[in-house]
Coordinates of C-alpha atoms and ligand atoms in Angstrom, one line a residue:
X1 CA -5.0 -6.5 36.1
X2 CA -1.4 -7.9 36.2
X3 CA 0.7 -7.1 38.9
X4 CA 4.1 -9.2 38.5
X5 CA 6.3 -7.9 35.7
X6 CA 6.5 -9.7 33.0
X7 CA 9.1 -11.5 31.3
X8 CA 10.0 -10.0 28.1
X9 CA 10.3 -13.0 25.4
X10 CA 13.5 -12.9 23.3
X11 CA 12.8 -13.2 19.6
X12 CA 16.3 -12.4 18.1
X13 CA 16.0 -10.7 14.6
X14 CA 16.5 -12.3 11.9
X15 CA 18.6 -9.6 9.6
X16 CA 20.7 -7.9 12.6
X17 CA 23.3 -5.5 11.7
X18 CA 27.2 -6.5 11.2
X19 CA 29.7 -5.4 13.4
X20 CA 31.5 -3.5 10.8
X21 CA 27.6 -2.1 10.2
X22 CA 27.1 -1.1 13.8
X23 CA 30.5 0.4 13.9
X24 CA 30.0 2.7 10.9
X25 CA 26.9 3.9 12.7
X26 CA 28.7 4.5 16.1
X27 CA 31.4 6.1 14.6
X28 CA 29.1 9.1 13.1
X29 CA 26.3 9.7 15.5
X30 CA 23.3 11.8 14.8
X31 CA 20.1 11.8 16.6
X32 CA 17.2 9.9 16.2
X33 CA 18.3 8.8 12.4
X34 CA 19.7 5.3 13.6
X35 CA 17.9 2.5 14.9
X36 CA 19.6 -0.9 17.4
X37 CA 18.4 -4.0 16.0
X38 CA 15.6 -4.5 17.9
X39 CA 12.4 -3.4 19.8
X40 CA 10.5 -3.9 22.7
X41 CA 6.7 -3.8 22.3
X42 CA 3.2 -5.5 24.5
X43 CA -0.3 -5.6 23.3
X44 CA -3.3 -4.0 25.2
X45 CA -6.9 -5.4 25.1
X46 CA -10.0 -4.3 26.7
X47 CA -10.7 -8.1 27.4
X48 CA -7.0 -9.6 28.1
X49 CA -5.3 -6.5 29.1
X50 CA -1.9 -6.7 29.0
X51 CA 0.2 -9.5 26.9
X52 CA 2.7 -10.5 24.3
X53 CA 5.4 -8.7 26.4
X54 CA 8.3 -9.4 23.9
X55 CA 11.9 -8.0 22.2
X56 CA 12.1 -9.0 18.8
X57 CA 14.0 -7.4 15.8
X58 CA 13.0 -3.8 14.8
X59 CA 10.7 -3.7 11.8
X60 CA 7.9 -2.0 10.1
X61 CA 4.4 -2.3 12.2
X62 CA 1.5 -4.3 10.1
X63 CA -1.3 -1.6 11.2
X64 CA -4.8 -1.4 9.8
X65 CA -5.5 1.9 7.3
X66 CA -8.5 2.1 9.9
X67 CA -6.4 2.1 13.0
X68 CA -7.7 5.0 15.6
X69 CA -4.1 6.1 15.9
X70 CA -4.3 7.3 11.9
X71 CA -7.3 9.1 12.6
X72 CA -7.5 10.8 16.4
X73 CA -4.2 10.8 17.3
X74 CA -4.4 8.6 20.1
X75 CA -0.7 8.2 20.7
X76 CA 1.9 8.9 23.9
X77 CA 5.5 8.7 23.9
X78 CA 8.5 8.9 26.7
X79 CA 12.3 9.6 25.8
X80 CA 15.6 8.8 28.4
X81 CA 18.2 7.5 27.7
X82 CA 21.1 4.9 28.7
X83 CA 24.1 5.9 29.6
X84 CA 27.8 3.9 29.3
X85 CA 30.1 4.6 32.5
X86 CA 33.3 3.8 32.1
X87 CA 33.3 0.4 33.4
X88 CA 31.5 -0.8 30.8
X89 CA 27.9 -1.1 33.0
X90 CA 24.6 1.0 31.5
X91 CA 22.3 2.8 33.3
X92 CA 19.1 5.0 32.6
X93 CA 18.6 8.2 34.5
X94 CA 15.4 8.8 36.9
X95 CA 13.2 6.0 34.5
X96 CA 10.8 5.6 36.9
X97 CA 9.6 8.9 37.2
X98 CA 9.6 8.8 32.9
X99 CA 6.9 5.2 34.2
X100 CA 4.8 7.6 36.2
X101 CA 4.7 10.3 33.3
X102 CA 3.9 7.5 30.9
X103 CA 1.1 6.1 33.0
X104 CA 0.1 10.3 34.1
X105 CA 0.1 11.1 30.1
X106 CA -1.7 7.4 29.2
X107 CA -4.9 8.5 31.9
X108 CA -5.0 12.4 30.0
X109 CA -5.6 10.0 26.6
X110 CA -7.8 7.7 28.0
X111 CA -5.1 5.0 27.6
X112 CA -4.5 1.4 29.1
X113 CA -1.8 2.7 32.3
X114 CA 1.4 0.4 31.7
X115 CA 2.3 -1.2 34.8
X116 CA 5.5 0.6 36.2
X117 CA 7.9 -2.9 36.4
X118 CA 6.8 -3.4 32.5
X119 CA 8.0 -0.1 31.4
X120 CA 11.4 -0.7 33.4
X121 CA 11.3 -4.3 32.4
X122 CA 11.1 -3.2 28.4
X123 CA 14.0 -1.2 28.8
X124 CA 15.6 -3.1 30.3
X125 CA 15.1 -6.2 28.2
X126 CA 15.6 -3.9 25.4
X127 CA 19.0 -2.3 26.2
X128 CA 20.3 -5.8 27.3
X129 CA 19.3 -7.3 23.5
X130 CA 21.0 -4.3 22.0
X131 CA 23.8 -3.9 24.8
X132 CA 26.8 -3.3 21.7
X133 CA 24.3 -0.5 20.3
X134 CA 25.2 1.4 23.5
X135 CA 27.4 4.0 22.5
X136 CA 31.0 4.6 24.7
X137 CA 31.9 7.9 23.2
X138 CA 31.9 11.0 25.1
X139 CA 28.5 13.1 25.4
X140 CA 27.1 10.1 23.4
X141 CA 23.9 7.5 25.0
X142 CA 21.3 5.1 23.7
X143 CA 18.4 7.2 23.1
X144 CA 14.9 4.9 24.4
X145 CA 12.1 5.8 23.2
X146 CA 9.0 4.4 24.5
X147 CA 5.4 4.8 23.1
X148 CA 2.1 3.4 22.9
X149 CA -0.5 3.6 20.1
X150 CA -4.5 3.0 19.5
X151 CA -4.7 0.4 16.6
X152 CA -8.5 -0.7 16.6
X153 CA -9.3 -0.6 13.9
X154 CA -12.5 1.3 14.2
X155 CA -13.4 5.2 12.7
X156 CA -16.2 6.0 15.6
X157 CA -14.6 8.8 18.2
X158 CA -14.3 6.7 21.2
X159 CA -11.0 5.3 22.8
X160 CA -9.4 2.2 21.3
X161 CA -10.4 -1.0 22.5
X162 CA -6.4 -2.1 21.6
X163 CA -3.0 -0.8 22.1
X164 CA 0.2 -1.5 21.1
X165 CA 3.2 -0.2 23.7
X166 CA 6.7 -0.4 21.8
X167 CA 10.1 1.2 22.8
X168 CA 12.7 1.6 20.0
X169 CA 15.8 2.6 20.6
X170 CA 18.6 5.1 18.8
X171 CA 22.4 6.0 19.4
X172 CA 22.9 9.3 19.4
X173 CA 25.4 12.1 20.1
X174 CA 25.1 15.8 21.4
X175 CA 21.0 16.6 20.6
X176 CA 22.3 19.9 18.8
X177 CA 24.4 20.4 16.1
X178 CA 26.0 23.2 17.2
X179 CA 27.1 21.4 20.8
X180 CA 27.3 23.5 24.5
X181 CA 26.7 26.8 22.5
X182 CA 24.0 29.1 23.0
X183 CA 20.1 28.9 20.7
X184 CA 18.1 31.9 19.6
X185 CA 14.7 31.5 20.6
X186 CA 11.8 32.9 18.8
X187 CA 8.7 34.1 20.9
X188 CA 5.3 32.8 19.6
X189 CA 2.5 35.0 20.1
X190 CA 0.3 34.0 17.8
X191 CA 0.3 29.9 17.9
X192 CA 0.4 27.8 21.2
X193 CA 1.4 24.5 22.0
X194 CA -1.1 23.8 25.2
X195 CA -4.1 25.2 26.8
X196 CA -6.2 25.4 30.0
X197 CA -7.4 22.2 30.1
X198 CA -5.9 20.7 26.7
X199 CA -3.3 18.4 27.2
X200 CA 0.0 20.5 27.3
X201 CA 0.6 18.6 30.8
X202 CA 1.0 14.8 29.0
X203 CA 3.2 13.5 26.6
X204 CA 1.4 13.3 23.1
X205 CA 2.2 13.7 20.1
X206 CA -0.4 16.2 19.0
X207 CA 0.9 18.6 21.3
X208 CA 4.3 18.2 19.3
X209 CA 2.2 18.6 15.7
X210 CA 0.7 21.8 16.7
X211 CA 4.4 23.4 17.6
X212 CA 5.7 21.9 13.9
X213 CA 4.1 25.0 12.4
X214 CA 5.6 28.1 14.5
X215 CA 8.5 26.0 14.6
X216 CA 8.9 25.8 11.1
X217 CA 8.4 29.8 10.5
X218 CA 10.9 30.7 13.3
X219 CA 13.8 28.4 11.6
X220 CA 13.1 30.1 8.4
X221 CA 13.8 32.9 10.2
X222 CA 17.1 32.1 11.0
X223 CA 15.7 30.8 14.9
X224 CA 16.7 28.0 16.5
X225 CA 13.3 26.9 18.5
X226 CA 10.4 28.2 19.2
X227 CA 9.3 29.5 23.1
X228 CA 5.4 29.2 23.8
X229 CA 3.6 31.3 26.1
X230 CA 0.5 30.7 27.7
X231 CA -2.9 30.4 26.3
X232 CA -4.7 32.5 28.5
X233 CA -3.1 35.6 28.9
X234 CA -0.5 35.0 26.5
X235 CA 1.7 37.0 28.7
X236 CA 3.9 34.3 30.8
X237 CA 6.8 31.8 29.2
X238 CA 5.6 28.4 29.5
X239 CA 8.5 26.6 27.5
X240 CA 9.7 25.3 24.3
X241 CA 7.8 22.8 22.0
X242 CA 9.9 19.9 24.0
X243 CA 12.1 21.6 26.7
X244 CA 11.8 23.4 30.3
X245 CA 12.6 27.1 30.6
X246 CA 14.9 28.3 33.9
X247 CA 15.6 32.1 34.0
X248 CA 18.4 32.8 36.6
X249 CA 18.8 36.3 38.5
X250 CA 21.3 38.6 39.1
X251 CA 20.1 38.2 42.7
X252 CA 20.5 34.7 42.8
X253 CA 17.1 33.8 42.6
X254 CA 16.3 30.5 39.9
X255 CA 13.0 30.6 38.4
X256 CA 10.8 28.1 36.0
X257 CA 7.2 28.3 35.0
X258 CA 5.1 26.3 37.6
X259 CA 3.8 23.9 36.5
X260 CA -0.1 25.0 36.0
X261 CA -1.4 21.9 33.8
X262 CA -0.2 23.3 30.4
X263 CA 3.8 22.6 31.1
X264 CA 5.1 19.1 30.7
X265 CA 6.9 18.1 34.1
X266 CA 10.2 17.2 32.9
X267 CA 12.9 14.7 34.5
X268 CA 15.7 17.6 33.9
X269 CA 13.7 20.2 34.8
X270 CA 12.7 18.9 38.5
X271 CA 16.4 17.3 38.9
X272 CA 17.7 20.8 38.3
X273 CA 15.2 22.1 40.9
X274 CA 16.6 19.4 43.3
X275 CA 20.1 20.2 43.0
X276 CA 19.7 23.9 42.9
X277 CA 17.9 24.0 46.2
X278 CA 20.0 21.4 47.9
X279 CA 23.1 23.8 47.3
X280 CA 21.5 26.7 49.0
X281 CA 20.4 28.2 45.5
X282 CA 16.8 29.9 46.1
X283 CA 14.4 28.3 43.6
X284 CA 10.7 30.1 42.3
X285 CA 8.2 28.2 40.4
X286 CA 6.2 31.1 39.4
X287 CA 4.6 33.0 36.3
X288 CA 7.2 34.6 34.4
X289 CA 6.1 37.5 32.2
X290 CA 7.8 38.4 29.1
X291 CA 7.6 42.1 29.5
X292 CA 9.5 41.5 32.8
X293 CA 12.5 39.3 31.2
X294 CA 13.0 41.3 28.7
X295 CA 13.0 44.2 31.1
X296 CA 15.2 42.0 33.1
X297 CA 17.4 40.8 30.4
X298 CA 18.1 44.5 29.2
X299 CA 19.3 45.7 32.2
X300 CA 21.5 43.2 33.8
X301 CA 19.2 41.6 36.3
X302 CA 18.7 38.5 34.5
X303 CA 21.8 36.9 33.9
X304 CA 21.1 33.2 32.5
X305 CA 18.1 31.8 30.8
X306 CA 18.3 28.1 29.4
X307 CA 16.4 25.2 27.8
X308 CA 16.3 21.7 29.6
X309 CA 15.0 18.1 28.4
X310 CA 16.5 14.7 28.0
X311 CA 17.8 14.9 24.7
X312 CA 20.2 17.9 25.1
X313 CA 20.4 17.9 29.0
X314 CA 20.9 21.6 29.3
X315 CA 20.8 23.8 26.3
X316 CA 22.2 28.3 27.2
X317 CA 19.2 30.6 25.7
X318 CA 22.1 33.3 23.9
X319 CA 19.1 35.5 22.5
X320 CA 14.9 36.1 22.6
X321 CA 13.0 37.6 19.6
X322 CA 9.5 38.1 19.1
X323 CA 7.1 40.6 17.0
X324 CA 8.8 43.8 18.6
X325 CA 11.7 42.8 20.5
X326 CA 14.9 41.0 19.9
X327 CA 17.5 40.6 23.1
X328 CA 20.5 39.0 23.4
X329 CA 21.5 37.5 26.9
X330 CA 24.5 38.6 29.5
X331 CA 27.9 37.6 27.8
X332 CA 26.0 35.9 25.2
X333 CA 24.1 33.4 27.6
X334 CA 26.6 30.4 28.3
X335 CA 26.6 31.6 32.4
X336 CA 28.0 30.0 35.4
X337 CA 25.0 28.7 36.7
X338 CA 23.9 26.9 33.2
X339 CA 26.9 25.7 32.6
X340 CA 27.7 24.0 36.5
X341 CA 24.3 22.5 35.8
X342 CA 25.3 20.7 33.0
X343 CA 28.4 19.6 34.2
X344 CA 26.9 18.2 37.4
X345 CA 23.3 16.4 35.8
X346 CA 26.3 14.7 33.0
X347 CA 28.6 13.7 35.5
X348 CA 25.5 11.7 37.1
X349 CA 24.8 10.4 34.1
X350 CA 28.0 9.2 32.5
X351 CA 28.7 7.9 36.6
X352 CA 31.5 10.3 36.7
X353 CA 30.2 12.2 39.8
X354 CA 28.6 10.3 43.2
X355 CA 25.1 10.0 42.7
X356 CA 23.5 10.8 46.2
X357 CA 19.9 10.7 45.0
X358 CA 19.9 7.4 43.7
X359 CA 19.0 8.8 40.5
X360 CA 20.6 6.1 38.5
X361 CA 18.9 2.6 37.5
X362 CA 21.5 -0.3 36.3
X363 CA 19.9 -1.6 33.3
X364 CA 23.1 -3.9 32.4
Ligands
PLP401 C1 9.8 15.8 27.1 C2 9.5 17.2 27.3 C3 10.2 18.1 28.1 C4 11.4 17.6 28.9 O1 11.2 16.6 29.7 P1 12.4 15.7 30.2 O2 11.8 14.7 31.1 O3 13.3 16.6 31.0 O4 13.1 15.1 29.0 C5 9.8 19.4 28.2 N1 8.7 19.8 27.5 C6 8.0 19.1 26.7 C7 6.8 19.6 26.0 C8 8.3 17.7 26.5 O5 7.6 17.0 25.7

């Protein structure tokens, strides 16, 4: 199918925002509440493939009642973000490899693969239609999210015969209320997000409906999120309903769930991995066992354990409960090693620190 990327067509909206409306936003961010101006978006179909690449001004979608999506769930989704250095440029952090997750999640779903250059190219298109959206304040980005959608309309259980990709886009400030400051974590035993061959590894909605439940009951409980374990044994962490777990030693040693096909591969989680092990820091992906963090976490030889994903970067774990245990981490979990980490992954982001890797894409 279509190789070349495709121009993105600019339709400008026709109702965008005032300044003095766009600045009341930007002064009082939030996440995910507040929406740029406009949206990126392509159509899918099993005869024309790919088409329609477009930008034009962010609006409800006109989508059949009998649209697959309603019914089965046939739905993926990406989030990065752009970043504002302090010359004024924007860039996006590691967005190919959130291309190759879109494309990985789009084959689990039996989804049209978007070609990598259109991915970049909607952001891209996107972020330079809503450049003023771009936030400037400190810890603050342009939140992207891109996603993709079955919208035959058409009740039989096969895959859609058309898509719709579309990437909307939201300023936002720190992901949790409370800021750098450590979460309680509540331990699921009884509800999982992902199983042996399920589709834990891609990123689809459904896996985020089935954590709404235990997520719900542990906040009532006075928790911030919810950590899943696995299916099988229901013995090892796997991670939270949308970050990556890293449990750090008192020998040194880093360690995060490998990943097994029921853990989502994050962007933070293997950037962390990169930097730890460049700087001499020994990294494990291994099983981790409850029985043995807690263990761990009791007497001193676990000294860190925190949350990673896009939206809140790196996120200290202060304390783990479950049904018969309740632990609070070393010095209240806000360590060392968590908190270089974040220092380092948002000083490549904001363009504060050198970025060695080439990590960062220019988007404008
Ligand atoms: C998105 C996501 C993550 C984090 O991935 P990043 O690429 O670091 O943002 C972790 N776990 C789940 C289940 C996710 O959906």
């Amino acid at each position: 199918m279509t190789t070349a990327p495709a121009d993105f067509a600019i339709v400008p909206s026709s109702r965008p925002r005032t300044t003095a409306e766009r600045t009341a936003v930007l002064d009082r961010l939030s996440f995910g509440v507040d929406f740029t101006d406009h949206m990126a978006r392509a159509t899918w179909t099993a005869d024309g493939g790919w088409q329609g690449h477009r930008v034009e001004g962010f609006a409800p979608l006109e989508l059949s009642p009998a649209a697959a999506v309603l019914h089965y769930a046939q739905e993926i989704f990406e989030g990065l973000k752009a970043y504002r250095h302090a010359d004024g440029s924007v860039w996006a952090f590691r967005p190919e490899a959130n291309a190759r997750r879109f494309q990985a999640s789009a084959r689990r779903l039996a989804m049209p693969e978007l070609p990598e250059e259109d991915f970049l190219g909607s952001i891209r298109a996107l972020v330079e239609t809503d450049l003023e959206w771009v936030p400037s304040t400190e810890g603050a980005s342009l939140y992207l999210r891109p996603f993709m959608i079955a919208t035959e309309p058409f009740l039989g259980v096969r895959p859609s015969r058309r898509f719709e990709y579309l990437v909307i886009a939201s300023p936002v400030g720190p992901y949790f209320v409370k800021g750098f400051e450590p979460v309680s974590i509540w331990v699921a035993e009884d509800y999982h997000r992902a199983g042996p061959g399920g589709t834990g590894a891609a990123k689809f909605g459904g896996n985020y409906a089935a954590s709404l439940l235990p997520q719900q009951t542990a906040q009532r409980e006075g928790f911030d999120q919810v950590c899943f374990l696995d299916a099988a044994t229901r013995t090892n962490l796997e991670e939270l309903g949308g970050m990556n777990v890293f449990v750090v030693g008192a020998d040194g040693v880093v360690r995060t769930p490998a990943l097994t096909g029921t853990i989502l591969e994050g962007v933070t989680r293997s950037s962390i991995l990169a930097l730890l092990g460049e700087q001499g820091t020994r990294v494990e992906e291994c099983d981790i066992p409850v029985k043995g963090l807690l263990a761990g976490i009791r007497d001193g030889s676990v000294r860190e354990v925190f949350a990673c994903g896009t939206a809140a970067v790196i996120t200290p774990i202060g304390r783990l409960a479950g049904e018969s245990f309740d632990v609070t981490v070393a010095d209240g979990g806000a360590g060392p090693i968590t908190t270089q980490l974040f220092g380092q992954l948002t000083d490549i982001q904001f363009g504060r620190a050198d970025d060695p890797h080439g990590w960062m894409h220019r988007l404008a």
